Coordinates of C-alpha atoms in Angstrom, one line a residue:
Chain A
M1 CA 34.6 -65.2 -9.0
G2 CA 37.6 -65.8 -6.8
K3 CA 39.0 -69.1 -5.6
R4 CA 37.4 -70.6 -2.6
V5 CA 39.6 -72.2 0.0
L6 CA 38.4 -74.3 2.9
G7 CA 40.6 -74.0 6.0
I8 CA 40.8 -76.5 8.9
E9 CA 42.5 -76.0 12.2
T10 CA 42.8 -78.8 14.9
S11 CA 46.3 -78.3 16.3
C12 CA 45.3 -77.9 20.0
D13 CA 42.0 -77.2 21.8
E14 CA 40.0 -75.3 19.2
T15 CA 38.3 -76.8 16.2
G16 CA 38.3 -74.1 13.5
V17 CA 36.8 -74.2 10.0
A18 CA 36.5 -71.3 7.5
V19 CA 35.9 -70.6 3.8
Y20 CA 38.0 -67.8 2.3
D21 CA 37.4 -66.4 -1.2
T22 CA 40.4 -64.8 -2.9
E23 CA 38.2 -62.0 -4.2
A24 CA 35.4 -61.7 -1.7
G25 CA 37.5 -62.3 1.4
L26 CA 36.4 -64.3 4.4
L27 CA 33.0 -65.9 3.6
A28 CA 32.4 -67.8 6.9
H29 CA 34.3 -69.1 9.9
T30 CA 33.4 -71.2 12.9
V31 CA 35.4 -72.0 16.0
H32 CA 34.5 -74.5 18.6
S33 CA 36.5 -74.1 21.8
Q34 CA 37.2 -77.0 24.1
I35 CA 37.9 -74.9 27.1
D36 CA 35.0 -76.3 29.1
L37 CA 36.0 -79.9 28.2
H38 CA 39.6 -79.4 29.6
A39 CA 38.7 -77.2 32.6
A40 CA 38.1 -80.0 35.0
Y41 CA 41.6 -81.4 34.2
G42 CA 43.5 -78.2 34.7
G43 CA 45.0 -78.3 31.3
V44 CA 44.6 -79.7 27.8
V45 CA 44.3 -83.5 27.8
P46 CA 45.6 -84.5 24.3
E47 CA 43.5 -87.6 23.9
L48 CA 40.3 -85.7 24.9
A49 CA 41.2 -82.9 22.5
S50 CA 41.6 -85.4 19.6
R51 CA 38.3 -87.0 20.5
D52 CA 36.5 -83.7 20.5
H53 CA 38.0 -82.7 17.1
I54 CA 36.8 -85.8 15.3
R55 CA 33.4 -85.5 17.0
L56 CA 32.8 -82.1 15.6
L57 CA 35.0 -81.4 12.6
P58 CA 32.9 -82.9 9.8
A59 CA 29.7 -81.2 11.1
L60 CA 31.5 -77.9 11.4
V61 CA 32.8 -78.2 7.8
R62 CA 29.2 -78.9 6.6
Q63 CA 27.9 -76.0 8.6
T64 CA 30.6 -73.5 7.6
V65 CA 30.4 -74.3 3.9
R66 CA 26.6 -73.7 4.2
A67 CA 27.2 -70.5 6.0
A68 CA 29.5 -69.4 3.2
D69 CA 26.5 -69.9 0.9
C70 CA 28.4 -72.4 -1.2
R71 CA 28.5 -76.1 -1.8
L72 CA 31.4 -78.5 -1.2
D73 CA 31.9 -79.0 -4.9
Q74 CA 32.5 -75.2 -5.2
I75 CA 35.6 -75.4 -3.0
D76 CA 38.8 -75.0 -5.0
A77 CA 41.4 -76.0 -2.5
I78 CA 41.7 -77.1 1.1
G79 CA 44.3 -75.9 3.7
Y80 CA 44.8 -77.6 7.0
T81 CA 47.1 -77.1 10.0
A82 CA 49.9 -79.7 9.7
G83 CA 51.9 -78.5 12.7
P84 CA 53.2 -77.5 15.1
G85 CA 50.8 -78.8 17.7
L86 CA 49.4 -82.0 19.4
A87 CA 50.2 -85.0 17.1
G88 CA 46.8 -86.7 17.6
A89 CA 44.8 -83.5 17.2
L90 CA 46.7 -82.5 14.1
L91 CA 46.1 -86.0 12.6
V92 CA 42.3 -85.6 12.8
G93 CA 42.4 -82.4 10.7
A94 CA 45.0 -83.8 8.3
G95 CA 43.3 -87.1 7.8
F96 CA 39.9 -85.5 7.2
A97 CA 41.3 -82.7 4.9
E98 CA 43.4 -85.0 2.8
S99 CA 40.5 -87.4 2.3
L100 CA 38.0 -84.7 1.6
G101 CA 40.5 -83.2 -0.9
M102 CA 40.9 -86.6 -2.6
S103 CA 37.1 -87.1 -3.0
L104 CA 36.6 -83.5 -4.2
D105 CA 39.7 -83.8 -6.4
V106 CA 41.1 -80.4 -5.3
P107 CA 44.6 -79.5 -4.1
V108 CA 45.3 -79.9 -0.4
L109 CA 47.8 -77.6 1.3
P110 CA 49.4 -78.4 4.7
I111 CA 49.8 -75.1 6.5
H112 CA 52.1 -74.1 9.4
H113 CA 50.0 -73.0 12.3
L114 CA 52.2 -70.0 13.1
E115 CA 52.2 -68.8 9.5
G116 CA 48.4 -68.7 9.9
H117 CA 48.7 -66.5 13.0
L118 CA 51.3 -64.2 11.6
L119 CA 49.5 -63.5 8.4
S120 CA 46.1 -63.1 10.1
P121 CA 46.4 -59.3 10.6
L122 CA 46.4 -59.1 6.8
L123 CA 42.7 -60.1 7.0
S124 CA 41.8 -56.9 8.9
A125 CA 40.3 -53.8 7.3
D126 CA 43.6 -51.9 7.7
P127 CA 46.3 -54.5 7.0
P128 CA 50.1 -54.1 7.2
K129 CA 52.2 -54.5 4.1
F130 CA 55.3 -56.7 3.7
P131 CA 57.9 -56.4 5.1
F132 CA 57.2 -56.3 8.9
V133 CA 58.3 -57.7 12.2
A134 CA 55.9 -60.3 13.8
L135 CA 55.6 -60.9 17.5
L136 CA 54.0 -64.4 17.8
V137 CA 52.9 -64.7 21.4
S138 CA 50.6 -67.5 22.6
G139 CA 50.4 -70.4 25.1
G140 CA 52.7 -72.4 22.9
H141 CA 55.0 -69.8 21.3
T142 CA 56.9 -66.6 21.9
Q143 CA 58.9 -65.6 18.8
L144 CA 60.0 -62.5 16.9
M145 CA 60.2 -63.0 13.2
S146 CA 61.2 -60.8 10.3
V147 CA 58.6 -61.3 7.6
S148 CA 59.3 -60.1 4.0
G149 CA 56.6 -62.1 2.2
V150 CA 54.6 -65.3 2.2
G151 CA 56.9 -68.0 3.4
E152 CA 59.8 -65.6 3.9
Y153 CA 60.4 -65.7 7.6
V154 CA 63.6 -65.2 9.5
L155 CA 63.7 -66.0 13.2
L156 CA 65.0 -63.0 15.2
G157 CA 64.5 -64.4 18.7
E158 CA 62.4 -66.7 20.7
T159 CA 61.8 -68.0 24.3
L160 CA 64.4 -70.2 25.7
D161 CA 61.9 -71.9 28.1
D162 CA 58.2 -71.1 28.7
A163 CA 56.1 -69.4 26.2
A164 CA 54.6 -66.1 27.5
G165 CA 51.1 -67.5 27.5
E166 CA 52.3 -70.6 29.3
A167 CA 53.9 -68.4 31.9
F168 CA 50.6 -66.6 32.4
D169 CA 48.7 -69.9 32.7
K170 CA 51.3 -71.5 35.1
T171 CA 51.5 -68.4 37.2
A172 CA 47.7 -68.3 37.4
K173 CA 47.6 -71.9 38.5
L174 CA 50.1 -71.4 41.3
M175 CA 48.1 -68.4 42.5
G176 CA 45.1 -70.7 42.6
L177 CA 43.2 -69.0 39.8
G178 CA 40.8 -71.0 37.5
Y179 CA 41.4 -72.5 34.0
P180 CA 42.4 -71.2 31.6
G181 CA 44.5 -69.1 33.8
G182 CA 46.0 -66.5 31.5
P183 CA 42.9 -64.4 30.9
Q184 CA 41.9 -64.7 34.6
L185 CA 45.3 -63.5 35.7
A186 CA 45.0 -60.5 33.3
A187 CA 41.6 -59.7 34.7
L188 CA 42.9 -59.9 38.2
A189 CA 45.9 -57.7 37.2
S190 CA 43.5 -54.9 36.1
E191 CA 42.3 -54.6 39.7
G192 CA 45.8 -54.4 41.1
K193 CA 48.7 -51.9 41.1
P194 CA 52.1 -53.0 39.9
G195 CA 55.3 -52.1 41.6
R196 CA 55.1 -53.7 45.0
F197 CA 56.9 -57.0 44.5
K198 CA 59.9 -56.0 42.4
L199 CA 59.6 -58.9 40.0
P200 CA 62.5 -59.5 37.6
R201 CA 62.5 -58.6 33.9
P202 CA 64.3 -61.7 32.6
M203 CA 66.7 -61.1 29.7
L204 CA 65.7 -57.5 29.3
R205 CA 69.3 -56.5 28.8
S206 CA 70.6 -59.8 27.3
G207 CA 71.5 -57.8 24.1
D208 CA 69.6 -60.3 21.9
L209 CA 66.0 -60.8 21.0
D210 CA 65.4 -64.0 23.0
F211 CA 63.0 -64.4 25.9
S212 CA 62.8 -66.3 29.2
F213 CA 59.7 -66.5 31.3
S214 CA 60.2 -69.4 33.7
G215 CA 62.2 -67.3 36.1
L216 CA 59.4 -64.8 36.3
K217 CA 57.0 -67.6 37.2
T218 CA 59.4 -68.9 39.9
A219 CA 59.7 -65.3 41.3
V220 CA 55.9 -65.3 41.8
L221 CA 56.1 -68.7 43.4
N222 CA 58.6 -67.4 45.9
V223 CA 56.3 -64.5 46.8
V224 CA 53.3 -66.7 47.3
N225 CA 55.3 -69.2 49.4
G226 CA 57.1 -66.4 51.4
V227 CA 56.3 -65.2 54.9
G228 CA 53.8 -62.4 55.0
W229 CA 51.9 -63.4 51.8
K230 CA 48.3 -62.4 52.0
A231 CA 45.6 -63.5 49.5
D232 CA 44.5 -59.8 49.5
D233 CA 47.7 -59.0 47.7
A234 CA 46.9 -61.3 44.7
A235 CA 45.7 -58.5 42.5
D236 CA 48.8 -56.4 43.0
L237 CA 51.0 -59.5 42.4
A238 CA 49.1 -60.3 39.2
A239 CA 49.6 -56.7 38.1
D240 CA 53.3 -57.0 38.8
F241 CA 53.6 -60.2 36.9
Q242 CA 51.7 -58.9 33.9
E243 CA 53.8 -55.7 33.9
A244 CA 57.1 -57.6 34.0
A245 CA 56.0 -59.9 31.1
V246 CA 54.7 -57.0 29.1
D247 CA 57.8 -54.9 29.7
V248 CA 60.0 -57.6 28.2
L249 CA 57.7 -58.3 25.2
V250 CA 57.5 -54.6 24.4
A251 CA 61.3 -53.9 24.8
K252 CA 62.3 -56.9 22.6
S253 CA 59.7 -56.1 20.0
L254 CA 61.0 -52.5 19.7
A255 CA 64.6 -53.7 19.6
A256 CA 63.6 -56.1 16.8
L257 CA 62.1 -53.2 14.8
E258 CA 65.2 -51.1 15.5
A259 CA 67.6 -53.9 14.5
S260 CA 65.7 -54.7 11.3
G261 CA 65.1 -51.2 10.2
L262 CA 61.3 -51.9 9.8
S263 CA 58.5 -49.7 11.0
Q264 CA 55.5 -52.2 11.2
L265 CA 55.0 -54.6 14.0
V266 CA 52.4 -57.4 13.7
V267 CA 51.2 -59.0 16.9
A268 CA 49.5 -62.4 16.7
G269 CA 48.6 -65.3 19.0
G270 CA 46.4 -65.5 22.1
V271 CA 48.5 -63.2 24.3
G272 CA 48.1 -60.6 21.6
A273 CA 44.6 -60.0 23.0
N274 CA 46.1 -58.8 26.3
R275 CA 45.0 -55.2 26.8
R276 CA 48.0 -54.1 28.8
L277 CA 50.4 -55.5 26.1
R278 CA 48.5 -53.7 23.4
A279 CA 48.4 -50.4 25.3
Q280 CA 52.1 -50.5 26.0
L281 CA 53.1 -51.5 22.5
D282 CA 50.9 -48.8 20.9
R283 CA 52.4 -46.2 23.2
A284 CA 56.0 -47.2 22.6
A285 CA 55.6 -47.5 18.9
K286 CA 53.8 -44.2 18.6
R287 CA 56.8 -42.4 20.1
K288 CA 59.0 -43.8 17.3
G289 CA 56.5 -43.2 14.6
W290 CA 56.0 -46.9 14.1
R291 CA 52.7 -48.8 13.7
V292 CA 51.4 -51.9 15.4
F293 CA 48.9 -54.2 13.7
Y294 CA 46.7 -56.8 15.4
P295 CA 44.3 -59.4 14.0
E296 CA 40.6 -58.8 14.5
P297 CA 39.9 -59.9 18.2
E298 CA 38.0 -63.0 17.2
L299 CA 41.0 -64.2 15.1
C300 CA 43.5 -63.8 18.0
T301 CA 42.9 -67.3 19.3
D302 CA 43.3 -70.4 17.0
N303 CA 40.8 -70.4 14.1
G304 CA 40.2 -71.8 10.7
A305 CA 40.1 -68.4 9.0
M306 CA 43.9 -67.8 9.3
I307 CA 44.5 -71.3 7.9
A308 CA 42.2 -70.8 5.0
F309 CA 43.8 -67.4 4.3
A310 CA 47.4 -68.7 4.5
A311 CA 46.4 -71.6 2.2
A312 CA 44.7 -69.1 -0.2
L313 CA 47.9 -67.0 -0.4
R314 CA 50.0 -70.0 -1.2
F315 CA 47.4 -71.5 -3.6
E316 CA 47.3 -68.2 -5.6
R317 CA 51.1 -68.1 -5.8
G318 CA 52.0 -71.6 -6.6
P319 CA 50.7 -75.1 -7.2
G320 CA 48.7 -76.7 -4.4
G321 CA 49.6 -80.1 -3.0
S322 CA 48.0 -83.0 -4.8
P323 CA 45.2 -84.6 -2.7
G324 CA 45.1 -88.1 -1.4
G325 CA 48.8 -88.2 -0.5
A326 CA 50.4 -89.1 2.8
V327 CA 48.5 -87.9 5.9
S328 CA 51.6 -86.5 7.6
V329 CA 51.8 -84.0 10.4
R330 CA 54.7 -82.2 12.0
P331 CA 54.1 -81.7 15.8
R332 CA 57.5 -79.8 15.9
W333 CA 58.0 -77.6 12.9
P334 CA 60.2 -74.5 13.0
L335 CA 58.6 -71.6 11.2
A336 CA 61.9 -70.6 9.7
D337 CA 61.9 -73.9 7.8
L338 CA 59.1 -72.6 5.5
R339 CA 59.8 -71.6 2.0
P340 CA 57.8 -69.2 -0.3
P341 CA 55.3 -70.8 -2.6
V342 CA 57.1 -71.9 -5.9
E343 CA 55.9 -69.8 -8.8
P344 CA 54.9 -71.8 -11.8
A345 CA 57.7 -72.1 -14.3
G346 CA 58.0 -69.1 -16.7
T347 CA 56.3 -66.6 -14.4
A348 CA 59.1 -66.0 -12.0
Chain B
M1 CA 26.8 -103.4 -3.8
R2 CA 30.1 -101.6 -3.7
I3 CA 31.8 -100.8 -0.4
L4 CA 35.3 -99.4 0.4
A5 CA 36.5 -100.6 3.8
I6 CA 39.3 -99.1 5.9
E7 CA 40.7 -100.8 8.9
T8 CA 43.6 -99.2 10.9
S9 CA 42.7 -100.2 14.5
S10 CA 46.0 -102.1 15.1
E11 CA 49.5 -102.3 13.6
H12 CA 48.1 -104.6 10.9
A13 CA 46.1 -102.3 8.7
S14 CA 44.2 -103.1 5.6
I15 CA 41.8 -101.8 3.0
A16 CA 39.3 -103.7 1.0
L17 CA 36.9 -103.2 -1.9
I18 CA 33.7 -105.2 -1.9
C19 CA 32.0 -105.4 -5.3
N20 CA 29.0 -107.7 -4.8
D21 CA 30.7 -111.1 -4.3
E22 CA 34.1 -110.0 -5.3
I23 CA 36.4 -108.9 -2.6
T24 CA 39.9 -107.3 -3.0
E25 CA 41.9 -106.7 0.1
R26 CA 45.3 -105.1 0.5
T27 CA 47.4 -104.9 3.7
L28 CA 49.3 -101.8 4.7
E29 CA 52.7 -102.9 6.0
G30 CA 55.5 -101.2 7.8
H31 CA 54.0 -98.1 9.4
A32 CA 53.0 -97.8 13.0
N33 CA 50.0 -95.5 12.3
H34 CA 49.5 -96.1 8.5
S35 CA 48.8 -92.5 8.0
E36 CA 51.3 -92.2 5.1
K37 CA 50.2 -95.1 3.1
L38 CA 46.4 -95.2 3.6
L39 CA 45.1 -92.7 1.0
P40 CA 47.6 -93.6 -1.8
S41 CA 46.7 -97.2 -1.2
V42 CA 43.0 -96.4 -1.5
R43 CA 43.6 -94.5 -4.7
E44 CA 45.6 -97.4 -6.1
L45 CA 43.0 -100.0 -5.1
L46 CA 40.1 -98.0 -6.7
A47 CA 42.2 -97.3 -9.9
D48 CA 43.2 -101.0 -10.2
S49 CA 39.5 -101.9 -10.0
A50 CA 38.5 -99.1 -12.3
I51 CA 36.0 -97.8 -9.8
G52 CA 35.5 -94.1 -8.8
L53 CA 34.6 -93.0 -5.3
H54 CA 31.3 -91.8 -6.7
Q55 CA 30.4 -95.3 -7.9
L56 CA 30.5 -96.7 -4.3
D57 CA 27.4 -97.4 -2.2
G58 CA 29.1 -96.5 1.0
I59 CA 32.4 -96.3 3.0
A60 CA 33.1 -98.6 5.9
F61 CA 35.7 -98.2 8.7
G62 CA 36.9 -100.3 11.5
A63 CA 35.5 -98.3 14.4
G64 CA 37.3 -100.1 17.2
P65 CA 38.0 -100.8 19.9
G66 CA 41.7 -100.5 19.2
A67 CA 44.6 -98.0 19.1
F68 CA 42.9 -94.6 19.5
T69 CA 44.9 -92.8 16.8
G70 CA 44.3 -95.5 14.3
L71 CA 40.6 -95.5 15.0
R72 CA 40.5 -91.7 14.3
L73 CA 42.5 -92.1 11.2
A74 CA 40.1 -94.6 9.7
C75 CA 37.1 -92.6 10.8
A76 CA 38.5 -89.3 9.5
A77 CA 39.4 -90.8 6.2
A78 CA 35.9 -92.4 5.8
Q79 CA 34.3 -89.2 6.8
G80 CA 36.4 -87.1 4.4
L81 CA 36.0 -89.5 1.4
A82 CA 32.3 -89.9 2.0
M83 CA 31.5 -86.3 2.5
G84 CA 33.2 -85.2 -0.7
A85 CA 31.5 -88.1 -2.7
G86 CA 28.1 -87.7 -1.1
L87 CA 28.2 -91.2 0.4
G88 CA 27.0 -92.7 3.7
V89 CA 29.3 -94.2 6.2
V90 CA 29.2 -97.4 8.3
G91 CA 31.4 -97.9 11.4
V92 CA 31.9 -101.6 12.2
C93 CA 33.1 -102.9 15.6
S94 CA 36.5 -104.5 15.2
L95 CA 35.6 -107.3 17.6
E96 CA 32.6 -108.1 15.5
A97 CA 34.8 -108.3 12.4
L98 CA 37.1 -110.6 14.3
S99 CA 34.2 -112.9 15.2
L100 CA 33.8 -113.8 11.5
Q101 CA 37.1 -115.7 11.8
G102 CA 35.8 -117.9 14.6
E103 CA 34.4 -121.4 14.3
G104 CA 31.1 -122.7 15.5
D105 CA 28.1 -120.7 16.5
A106 CA 29.6 -119.0 19.6
V107 CA 32.6 -116.8 19.3
L108 CA 34.3 -115.0 22.2
V109 CA 36.5 -112.2 21.0
A110 CA 39.1 -110.6 23.3
T111 CA 41.9 -108.3 22.2
D112 CA 44.8 -106.7 24.1
A113 CA 43.8 -103.3 25.3
R114 CA 47.2 -102.6 26.9
M115 CA 47.5 -101.1 30.4
G116 CA 46.6 -104.6 31.8
E117 CA 43.2 -104.7 30.3
I118 CA 41.3 -106.5 27.4
Y119 CA 38.5 -105.5 25.1
T120 CA 36.0 -108.3 25.0
A121 CA 32.7 -109.2 23.4
A122 CA 30.7 -112.4 22.8
Y123 CA 28.9 -113.2 19.6
E124 CA 26.4 -115.9 18.7
M125 CA 26.2 -116.7 15.0
L126 CA 22.8 -116.6 13.5
D127 CA 22.8 -117.7 9.9
G128 CA 26.4 -116.7 9.7
A129 CA 25.7 -113.2 11.1
P130 CA 27.2 -112.3 14.5
A131 CA 24.8 -111.2 17.2
L132 CA 26.3 -109.5 20.2
C133 CA 25.5 -111.1 23.6
G134 CA 25.7 -108.5 26.3
A135 CA 28.0 -105.6 26.0
I136 CA 31.5 -104.8 24.7
A137 CA 33.7 -104.4 27.7
C138 CA 37.1 -103.1 28.7
I139 CA 38.2 -105.0 31.8
P140 CA 41.2 -106.6 33.5
P141 CA 41.6 -110.2 32.3
Q142 CA 41.1 -111.3 35.9
E143 CA 37.5 -110.1 35.7
F144 CA 36.8 -111.9 32.5
E145 CA 33.6 -114.1 32.5
L146 CA 32.0 -116.2 29.8
P147 CA 28.3 -115.5 29.1
P148 CA 26.6 -118.0 31.5
H149 CA 23.8 -119.1 29.3
R150 CA 25.8 -121.5 27.2
R151 CA 29.2 -123.3 26.7
G152 CA 31.4 -124.1 23.7
W153 CA 32.9 -120.6 23.1
F154 CA 35.6 -120.3 20.4
G155 CA 38.2 -117.7 21.5
V156 CA 39.6 -115.3 19.0
G157 CA 41.9 -112.3 19.4
S158 CA 45.3 -111.1 20.7
A159 CA 44.2 -111.1 24.4
F160 CA 44.5 -114.9 24.3
L161 CA 48.1 -114.4 23.4
V162 CA 49.0 -111.8 26.0
H163 CA 46.8 -113.1 28.9
R164 CA 46.5 -116.7 27.8
E165 CA 46.7 -118.3 31.2
T166 CA 44.4 -116.0 33.0
L167 CA 41.7 -116.2 30.3
A168 CA 42.1 -120.0 30.0
E169 CA 41.6 -120.3 33.8
R170 CA 38.6 -117.9 33.8
G171 CA 37.0 -119.5 30.8
G172 CA 37.6 -123.1 32.0
T173 CA 36.1 -125.9 29.9
G174 CA 33.5 -123.6 28.4
L175 CA 36.2 -121.9 26.3
Q176 CA 38.4 -123.2 23.5
I177 CA 41.3 -120.8 22.6
G178 CA 41.1 -120.9 18.9
L179 CA 42.8 -118.1 17.0
P180 CA 45.0 -115.9 19.2
Y181 CA 46.9 -114.6 16.2
A182 CA 43.8 -113.4 14.3
R183 CA 43.9 -109.8 13.0
V184 CA 41.1 -107.6 12.0
R185 CA 40.6 -107.7 8.2
A186 CA 39.2 -104.8 6.2
S187 CA 37.4 -107.4 4.1
D188 CA 35.4 -108.5 7.1
I189 CA 34.6 -104.9 8.0
G190 CA 33.4 -104.4 4.4
R191 CA 31.3 -107.6 4.4
L192 CA 29.5 -106.6 7.6
A193 CA 29.0 -103.0 6.4
A194 CA 27.6 -104.2 3.0
V195 CA 24.7 -105.9 4.9
R196 CA 24.0 -102.7 6.8
V197 CA 24.2 -100.5 3.7
A198 CA 21.7 -102.8 2.0
H199 CA 19.4 -102.3 5.0
G200 CA 19.7 -98.5 4.7
A201 CA 21.7 -98.3 7.9
A202 CA 24.6 -96.1 6.5
I203 CA 24.8 -92.7 8.3
Q204 CA 25.9 -89.2 7.3
P205 CA 29.7 -88.9 7.7
E206 CA 29.4 -86.2 10.5
H207 CA 27.5 -88.8 12.6
A208 CA 30.2 -91.4 12.3
A209 CA 32.4 -91.9 15.4
P210 CA 35.1 -94.2 16.7
L211 CA 34.1 -96.8 19.2
Y212 CA 36.7 -96.3 22.0
V213 CA 35.1 -98.4 24.7
R214 CA 37.8 -97.2 27.1
N215 CA 36.4 -93.8 28.0
K216 CA 38.3 -92.9 31.1
V217 CA 41.6 -91.5 29.7
A218 CA 42.6 -88.9 32.3
L219 CA 42.1 -87.9 35.9
T220 CA 40.4 -84.6 36.7
T221 CA 42.1 -82.2 39.1
E222 CA 39.7 -83.3 41.7
E223 CA 40.5 -87.0 41.2
R224 CA 44.3 -86.3 41.3
R225 CA 43.8 -84.5 44.7
E226 CA 41.7 -87.4 46.1
R227 CA 44.5 -89.7 45.2
G228 CA 47.0 -87.6 47.1
G229 CA 48.6 -86.1 44.0
R230 CA 49.2 -82.5 43.0
A231 CA 46.5 -80.3 41.6

């Protein structure tokens, strides 16, 4: 029998719990989304997010462990998201996980949220192999990383202002679309034709692997506020915005593969579910003979499975953290600060 | 009866172990949110008392009202510890715990809720057990009123420090400001919880929740528009 790892994710507006078995794979995972809760506020309200996490987390843990057909005393380790994210929301998961680990007397591993995302394609039926380039693209992050193993991450480039998903959400908001805006903007874009509004491709030729999306959002604002703007043009403008954002993400991802000499690209994070992005990446990579890997669709957004999985990989390779220690979270935590799990002495 | 109690609703946090009539309490000093010291302190307290989590009859936590993050820390810790050890949980109102420090048979508890408001509740002591009169409220001190059915209230809590003059004026001769410096003690949380556990009132950890009292924490898009702000 493999080792069973409980994963807990509460970094933003999704409460995720999963049980991963190092031999049998993912046994169960449950995600509760708070989208409806925050919709009336036009964005995530941190205090309400924290309240919802603590309201549901213990029940989700009970339910998910049951769905995995095991008991709490059969859990061998617990992983939880320790950052980056909303401090109060992280603290709920951290406090519960550390306490549960203490009473079960099992190791507890604080996991980096983005490590969870970038390793999540390894959970799919046809996983990539180390090393690869990862494009982490969500509402909170836009980064290109070179990944040579668990905990071996080198930052190649990142956004200098808004994250790509944030730009989708903010642009949707200024165009008067509902919440959450990103997916609605993408849906509207599929009804339009790009090319009419000549939006910029920020930093496309900057010569590095960094991104910038706030200027693109401003360009849309100028169109919407300009003379001659008609609501009928919204679909075409959405298509233009999406095309511009996708163009930059694709070009930089290819440049990262080129520069690192690698041939596998892993795409993770909520924006990784964008169909246009996937189509363009697949097409461009195919031309070069490269491959693009995505997490299973249900694991694109925040979830506990990726945290359980990342914790399992670390737990297998090194000692887990001892339970009942400090409940500490890192709302800001650069991914490149991570280190590989330390091999037990004598096996290195 | 053995109860572990956790109280982190303010900057003065504490934990306590109730073993029948014997009570051991420890304060957690020096940390704004106590998250770093809480679990190591619990581990130490249990080890010093040679008691394992599984030997407890329940876990109590200070449910609030108080600092939101602190309430969740205590609640999450109680839930996690209890779920792993197969125990029940009891959330105790921090104002009720404060009432145990009062004198006489009528205690008016009021704590500073920040943002120009106070949390307040009135308790009448029946055989030493506090019974809530009316409801727990979060109000501006200018709206504070004593329960009208009696006089001789003994005031406890930090609101009498922060809003002393307003509360003295509103309370008039019916109110004696007694203990403005009183802090919630885990030992009191544990004492009150022990009675409930004995009556079978402990609940499953997943049903435990903080008692926020202040429930309006943000304006909806609609409300911001009505107030003339941006969407």
